[in-house]
Structure formats: structure tokens, C-alpha cells
Amino acid sequence: MRKQPLKSAVLMHVREHASMYLFTIVLFLMGVIFGAIVVNSLNLSQKQDLYYYLTQFFGQVAKGQFASEYDMFQQSYFHNLQYIGFMWVLGISIIGLPLILVLLFLKGVVVGFTVGFLVNQMGWQGFLLSFVSVMPQNVIVIPAFIMMGTIALSFSLKMVRNQFMKRMHEPIFPMIMRYAFVMVAISAALLLSAAIEAYVSPIVMKQVIELINK
């Protein structure tokens, strides 16, 4: 019985903030495109240096010489949690609104650069590697970042309205509690993405690298 009201609340939230979600998705995609373009702006020496480190890393993965799953899980989870947490704090601090947009854009740049570089240097093999190394955890991470960014923007705008438009006044405490609940829910989702990155992606990457090297 509880699932239906939760589903209805989520759908209502998405409808109410559809334009803002569209804006953040477009902003993220612009970051992805920019990241891919940056790859082409690198000179030959920079590409060779990056490719060298990349082949070293893939060589270690093929031999099973990478950090323990638990260490990778912790690193992945706390890295994404800090990023999301920073966006959450920026939503509370009214002046942080433009920085939320910058963080969303930068996340897109990282994804675009990673995939773009692999494809640029390795062709279809690079695409396959990016698919198994970048895609699995980002199926959860990217929507989590977009959702957090959108809700942080919405919260920040509500704080501005409450501060400067007396007619729009809304009690602060319930707003903060709802906002905190979103942070907890997204933090829980990031546990799954970290588990995929630490326990699933390395195994699949190893198999794909062995397939490519045959």
C-alpha cells in the first residue's frame, strides 16, 4: 500500500519540476559533448601519455592486479557521496545555486571525456571497454546526480523566494526535512552503484580485455 503513494509522489514531483529536469539533463549532456570535444583538442604527446597510463591500467586489470573490492567500494561510494553532499549543501546556501550547475556540467565533462578518449584511441574496442567500465555504475550515478542537482536548485530557489518574497513564505523546517530525506535516499542508491563498480565492473572488464587481446 505504501508503494503506490510513493510512486504517485515521485510522478507528481517530476511533473512539477519537468522544466527544471529538462534544463539539468540538457546541461549534463552539454558537459558530455564538451568532454568529448576536449579529447580532440589534446595534442599528440598528451594523448600518448594518457594512453600509456590507460594501457598500464588495463594490463593490471587483465592480470587481476587492482585494489581490493572493498577498497574500490569505499573509494567509489565516498567520492560520489562527497560530490552529492556538496550539491546538497549548496542548495541550502542560497549563493551556491550557480555552483550546482557547474558541478552538473563537470560531471558530464568527465563522462564525455572518458568515453571520448577511449573511443578516440581504441575505436570499437574503446567503445566496448567504456560500455563495461563506465556505463554500469553510471546507470545509477547519473540519474542520482541529475535528481540531486534538480532538487538542490529547486530548494535553493524556494529559499530565495522565502527570503525575498513575503507572500510566498513557507515553513523552513518541513522543507529541510524533505530535502534531507532526498539526500538519504540518494545516498542509499549510491551504495548500489559503488557495489556494481567494485564487484561487477572489474570482472566484466577483465573478460572484455581478454576477449580484445585474443
mmCIF file of C-alpha atoms in Angstrom:
data_model
loop_
_atom_site.group_PDB
_atom_site.id
_atom_site.type_symbol
_atom_site.label_atom_id
_atom_site.label_comp_id
_atom_site.label_asym_id
_atom_site.label_seq_id
_atom_site.Cartn_x
_atom_site.Cartn_y
_atom_site.Cartn_z
ATOM 1 C CA MET A 1 0.000 0.000 0.000
ATOM 2 C CA ARG A 2 2.908 2.347 0.665
ATOM 3 C CA LYS A 3 4.468 1.854 -2.763
ATOM 4 C CA GLN A 4 1.553 3.496 -4.593
ATOM 5 C CA PRO A 5 1.636 6.818 -2.664
ATOM 6 C CA LEU A 6 5.440 6.898 -3.043
ATOM 7 C CA LYS A 7 5.169 6.305 -6.785
ATOM 8 C CA SER A 8 2.465 8.992 -7.045
ATOM 9 C CA ALA A 9 4.611 11.444 -5.072
ATOM 10 C CA VAL A 10 7.602 10.811 -7.365
ATOM 11 C CA LEU A 11 5.490 11.257 -10.515
ATOM 12 C CA MET A 12 3.974 14.441 -9.116
ATOM 13 C CA HIS A 13 7.436 15.757 -8.248
ATOM 14 C CA VAL A 14 8.721 15.036 -11.786
ATOM 15 C CA ARG A 15 5.679 16.735 -13.374
ATOM 16 C CA GLU A 16 6.032 19.819 -11.171
ATOM 17 C CA HIS A 17 9.741 20.146 -11.952
ATOM 18 C CA ALA A 18 9.697 18.861 -15.540
ATOM 19 C CA SER A 19 11.189 22.048 -16.993
ATOM 20 C CA MET A 20 13.962 22.069 -14.390
ATOM 21 C CA TYR A 21 14.751 18.395 -15.033
ATOM 22 C CA LEU A 22 14.910 19.124 -18.750
ATOM 23 C CA PHE A 23 17.311 22.001 -18.082
ATOM 24 C CA THR A 24 19.645 19.899 -15.888
ATOM 25 C CA ILE A 25 19.609 16.989 -18.353
ATOM 26 C CA VAL A 26 20.498 19.326 -21.239
ATOM 27 C CA LEU A 27 23.230 20.928 -19.099
ATOM 28 C CA PHE A 28 24.667 17.492 -18.301
ATOM 29 C CA LEU A 29 24.561 16.445 -21.968
ATOM 30 C CA MET A 30 26.329 19.683 -22.919
ATOM 31 C CA GLY A 31 29.050 18.684 -20.439
ATOM 32 C CA VAL A 32 29.306 15.240 -22.074
ATOM 33 C CA ILE A 33 29.646 16.823 -25.529
ATOM 34 C CA PHE A 34 32.214 19.327 -24.261
ATOM 35 C CA GLY A 35 34.213 16.497 -22.645
ATOM 36 C CA ALA A 36 34.248 14.591 -25.929
ATOM 37 C CA ILE A 37 35.374 17.738 -27.800
ATOM 38 C CA VAL A 38 38.207 18.309 -25.296
ATOM 39 C CA VAL A 39 39.647 14.922 -26.326
ATOM 40 C CA ASN A 40 40.160 16.215 -29.867
ATOM 41 C CA SER A 41 41.891 19.352 -28.567
ATOM 42 C CA LEU A 42 44.653 17.325 -26.862
ATOM 43 C CA ASN A 43 47.984 17.281 -28.657
ATOM 44 C CA LEU A 44 49.693 14.040 -29.672
ATOM 45 C CA SER A 45 52.038 13.985 -26.677
ATOM 46 C CA GLN A 46 49.171 14.371 -24.189
ATOM 47 C CA LYS A 47 47.190 11.614 -25.899
ATOM 48 C CA GLN A 48 50.212 9.294 -25.859
ATOM 49 C CA ASP A 49 50.825 9.916 -22.142
ATOM 50 C CA LEU A 50 47.190 9.262 -21.254
ATOM 51 C CA TYR A 51 47.052 6.198 -23.484
ATOM 52 C CA TYR A 52 50.191 4.827 -21.828
ATOM 53 C CA TYR A 53 48.641 5.089 -18.364
ATOM 54 C CA LEU A 54 45.416 3.629 -19.717
ATOM 55 C CA THR A 55 47.150 0.569 -21.182
ATOM 56 C CA GLN A 56 49.044 0.109 -17.908
ATOM 57 C CA PHE A 57 45.747 0.139 -16.031
ATOM 58 C CA PHE A 58 44.075 -2.314 -18.422
ATOM 59 C CA GLY A 59 47.147 -4.550 -18.170
ATOM 60 C CA GLN A 60 46.775 -4.627 -14.394
ATOM 61 C CA VAL A 61 43.051 -5.376 -14.706
ATOM 62 C CA ALA A 62 43.767 -8.256 -17.116
ATOM 63 C CA LYS A 63 46.199 -9.735 -14.555
ATOM 64 C CA GLY A 64 43.797 -9.119 -11.671
ATOM 65 C CA GLN A 65 46.219 -6.623 -10.126
ATOM 66 C CA PHE A 66 43.848 -3.961 -8.866
ATOM 67 C CA ALA A 67 42.748 -2.694 -5.462
ATOM 68 C CA SER A 68 40.599 -4.935 -3.296
ATOM 69 C CA GLU A 69 36.879 -4.860 -3.951
ATOM 70 C CA TYR A 70 36.186 -3.338 -0.542
ATOM 71 C CA ASP A 71 38.702 -0.521 -1.079
ATOM 72 C CA MET A 72 37.202 0.197 -4.502
ATOM 73 C CA PHE A 73 33.706 0.141 -2.991
ATOM 74 C CA GLN A 74 34.687 2.636 -0.290
ATOM 75 C CA GLN A 75 36.512 4.922 -2.702
ATOM 76 C CA SER A 76 33.653 4.949 -5.207
ATOM 77 C CA TYR A 77 30.937 5.428 -2.608
ATOM 78 C CA PHE A 78 32.598 8.210 -0.633
ATOM 79 C CA HIS A 79 33.724 10.037 -3.776
ATOM 80 C CA ASN A 80 30.158 10.175 -5.130
ATOM 81 C CA LEU A 81 28.724 10.836 -1.669
ATOM 82 C CA GLN A 82 31.004 13.860 -1.196
ATOM 83 C CA TYR A 83 30.015 15.197 -4.611
ATOM 84 C CA ILE A 84 26.298 14.742 -3.903
ATOM 85 C CA GLY A 85 26.713 16.086 -0.352
ATOM 86 C CA PHE A 86 28.409 19.221 -1.663
ATOM 87 C CA MET A 87 25.485 19.813 -4.044
ATOM 88 C CA TRP A 88 23.071 19.295 -1.144
ATOM 89 C CA VAL A 89 24.862 21.906 0.985
ATOM 90 C CA LEU A 90 24.963 24.331 -1.944
ATOM 91 C CA GLY A 91 21.180 24.004 -2.223
ATOM 92 C CA ILE A 92 20.788 25.222 1.367
ATOM 93 C CA SER A 93 23.193 28.103 0.880
ATOM 94 C CA ILE A 94 21.347 30.427 -1.482
ATOM 95 C CA ILE A 95 24.542 31.727 -3.116
ATOM 96 C CA GLY A 96 25.529 28.183 -4.118
ATOM 97 C CA LEU A 97 22.945 27.957 -6.911
ATOM 98 C CA PRO A 98 25.365 28.638 -9.827
ATOM 99 C CA LEU A 99 27.906 26.172 -8.389
ATOM 100 C CA ILE A 100 25.303 23.388 -8.557
ATOM 101 C CA LEU A 101 25.074 23.996 -12.305
ATOM 102 C CA VAL A 102 28.876 23.947 -12.602
ATOM 103 C CA LEU A 103 29.093 20.599 -10.753
ATOM 104 C CA LEU A 104 26.468 19.018 -13.023
ATOM 105 C CA PHE A 105 28.291 20.285 -16.105
ATOM 106 C CA LEU A 106 31.652 19.000 -14.822
ATOM 107 C CA LYS A 107 30.189 15.548 -14.155
ATOM 108 C CA GLY A 108 29.088 15.451 -17.779
ATOM 109 C CA VAL A 109 32.547 16.590 -18.920
ATOM 110 C CA VAL A 110 34.208 13.708 -17.026
ATOM 111 C CA VAL A 111 31.885 11.108 -18.564
ATOM 112 C CA GLY A 112 32.219 12.603 -22.054
ATOM 113 C CA PHE A 113 35.997 12.832 -21.830
ATOM 114 C CA THR A 114 36.387 9.258 -20.550
ATOM 115 C CA VAL A 115 34.212 7.691 -23.235
ATOM 116 C CA GLY A 116 35.508 10.038 -25.932
ATOM 117 C CA PHE A 117 39.152 9.273 -25.175
ATOM 118 C CA LEU A 118 38.639 5.502 -25.169
ATOM 119 C CA VAL A 119 36.773 5.614 -28.487
ATOM 120 C CA ASN A 120 39.284 8.083 -29.986
ATOM 121 C CA GLN A 121 42.261 5.871 -29.126
ATOM 122 C CA MET A 122 40.827 2.367 -29.452
ATOM 123 C CA GLY A 123 37.851 2.594 -31.808
ATOM 124 C CA TRP A 124 35.129 -0.011 -31.292
ATOM 125 C CA GLN A 125 37.267 -1.740 -28.649
ATOM 126 C CA GLY A 126 37.366 1.523 -26.708
ATOM 127 C CA PHE A 127 33.599 1.838 -27.017
ATOM 128 C CA LEU A 128 33.184 -1.699 -25.702
ATOM 129 C CA LEU A 129 35.543 -1.012 -22.783
ATOM 130 C CA SER A 130 33.804 2.265 -21.942
ATOM 131 C CA PHE A 131 30.467 0.439 -22.062
ATOM 132 C CA VAL A 132 31.537 -2.122 -19.440
ATOM 133 C CA SER A 133 33.711 0.186 -17.300
ATOM 134 C CA VAL A 134 31.761 3.456 -17.318
ATOM 135 C CA MET A 135 28.169 2.516 -18.125
ATOM 136 C CA PRO A 136 27.094 0.016 -15.389
ATOM 137 C CA GLN A 137 27.532 2.219 -12.287
ATOM 138 C CA ASN A 138 26.602 5.405 -14.156
ATOM 139 C CA VAL A 139 23.158 3.992 -14.922
ATOM 140 C CA ILE A 140 22.519 4.810 -11.248
ATOM 141 C CA VAL A 141 25.031 7.626 -10.630
ATOM 142 C CA ILE A 142 23.971 9.929 -13.479
ATOM 143 C CA PRO A 143 20.217 9.928 -12.638
ATOM 144 C CA ALA A 144 21.184 10.398 -8.954
ATOM 145 C CA PHE A 145 23.311 13.443 -9.827
ATOM 146 C CA ILE A 146 20.625 14.914 -12.085
ATOM 147 C CA MET A 147 17.950 14.361 -9.428
ATOM 148 C CA MET A 148 20.112 15.839 -6.668
ATOM 149 C CA GLY A 149 21.043 18.794 -8.876
ATOM 150 C CA THR A 150 17.419 19.483 -9.788
ATOM 151 C CA ILE A 151 16.151 19.191 -6.220
ATOM 152 C CA ALA A 152 19.041 21.321 -4.891
ATOM 153 C CA LEU A 153 18.223 24.006 -7.491
ATOM 154 C CA SER A 154 14.534 23.842 -6.596
ATOM 155 C CA PHE A 155 15.285 24.074 -2.871
ATOM 156 C CA SER A 156 17.655 26.995 -3.398
ATOM 157 C CA LEU A 157 15.018 28.869 -5.419
ATOM 158 C CA LYS A 158 12.428 28.224 -2.691
ATOM 159 C CA MET A 159 14.850 29.631 -0.123
ATOM 160 C CA VAL A 160 15.276 32.738 -2.284
ATOM 161 C CA ARG A 161 11.504 33.160 -2.584
ATOM 162 C CA ASN A 162 11.053 32.721 1.168
ATOM 163 C CA GLN A 163 13.768 35.256 1.833
ATOM 164 C CA PHE A 164 12.681 37.990 -0.556
ATOM 165 C CA MET A 165 9.001 37.359 -1.292
ATOM 166 C CA LYS A 166 6.989 37.506 1.924
ATOM 167 C CA ARG A 167 3.781 36.340 0.235
ATOM 168 C CA MET A 168 5.490 33.092 -0.767
ATOM 169 C CA HIS A 169 6.555 32.292 2.793
ATOM 170 C CA GLU A 170 6.693 28.548 3.592
ATOM 171 C CA PRO A 171 7.784 26.924 6.873
ATOM 172 C CA ILE A 172 11.504 26.138 6.648
ATOM 173 C CA PHE A 173 11.688 23.038 8.858
ATOM 174 C CA PRO A 174 9.380 20.755 6.782
ATOM 175 C CA MET A 175 11.242 21.854 3.639
ATOM 176 C CA ILE A 176 14.611 20.936 5.151
ATOM 177 C CA MET A 177 13.283 17.577 6.385
ATOM 178 C CA ARG A 178 12.047 16.662 2.889
ATOM 179 C CA TYR A 179 15.338 17.854 1.448
ATOM 180 C CA ALA A 180 17.291 15.747 3.948
ATOM 181 C CA PHE A 181 15.167 12.690 3.092
ATOM 182 C CA VAL A 182 16.140 13.071 -0.573
ATOM 183 C CA MET A 183 19.813 13.117 0.415
ATOM 184 C CA VAL A 184 19.384 9.915 2.446
ATOM 185 C CA ALA A 185 17.529 8.172 -0.415
ATOM 186 C CA ILE A 186 20.158 9.127 -2.990
ATOM 187 C CA SER A 187 22.957 8.099 -0.606
ATOM 188 C CA ALA A 188 21.346 4.661 -0.362
ATOM 189 C CA ALA A 189 21.153 4.409 -4.175
ATOM 190 C CA LEU A 190 24.854 5.246 -4.405
ATOM 191 C CA LEU A 191 25.622 2.146 -2.310
ATOM 192 C CA LEU A 192 24.318 0.041 -5.186
ATOM 193 C CA SER A 193 26.336 1.944 -7.794
ATOM 194 C CA ALA A 194 29.506 1.574 -5.687
ATOM 195 C CA ALA A 195 28.859 -2.162 -5.323
ATOM 196 C CA ILE A 196 28.497 -2.522 -9.105
ATOM 197 C CA GLU A 197 31.694 -0.535 -9.722
ATOM 198 C CA ALA A 198 33.687 -2.529 -7.152
ATOM 199 C CA TYR A 199 32.354 -6.073 -7.535
ATOM 200 C CA VAL A 200 30.884 -6.322 -11.057
ATOM 201 C CA SER A 201 32.716 -3.916 -13.404
ATOM 202 C CA PRO A 202 36.270 -5.277 -12.774
ATOM 203 C CA ILE A 203 35.176 -8.837 -13.573
ATOM 204 C CA VAL A 204 33.403 -7.789 -16.783
ATOM 205 C CA MET A 205 36.324 -5.510 -17.756
ATOM 206 C CA LYS A 206 38.770 -8.370 -17.289
ATOM 207 C CA GLN A 207 36.720 -10.636 -19.548
ATOM 208 C CA VAL A 208 36.369 -7.933 -22.230
ATOM 209 C CA ILE A 209 40.121 -7.140 -22.156
ATOM 210 C CA GLU A 210 40.932 -10.839 -22.530
ATOM 211 C CA LEU A 211 38.488 -11.020 -25.456
ATOM 212 C CA ILE A 212 40.087 -7.980 -27.145
ATOM 213 C CA ASN A 213 43.623 -9.319 -26.641
ATOM 214 C CA LYS A 214 42.869 -12.655 -28.287
#
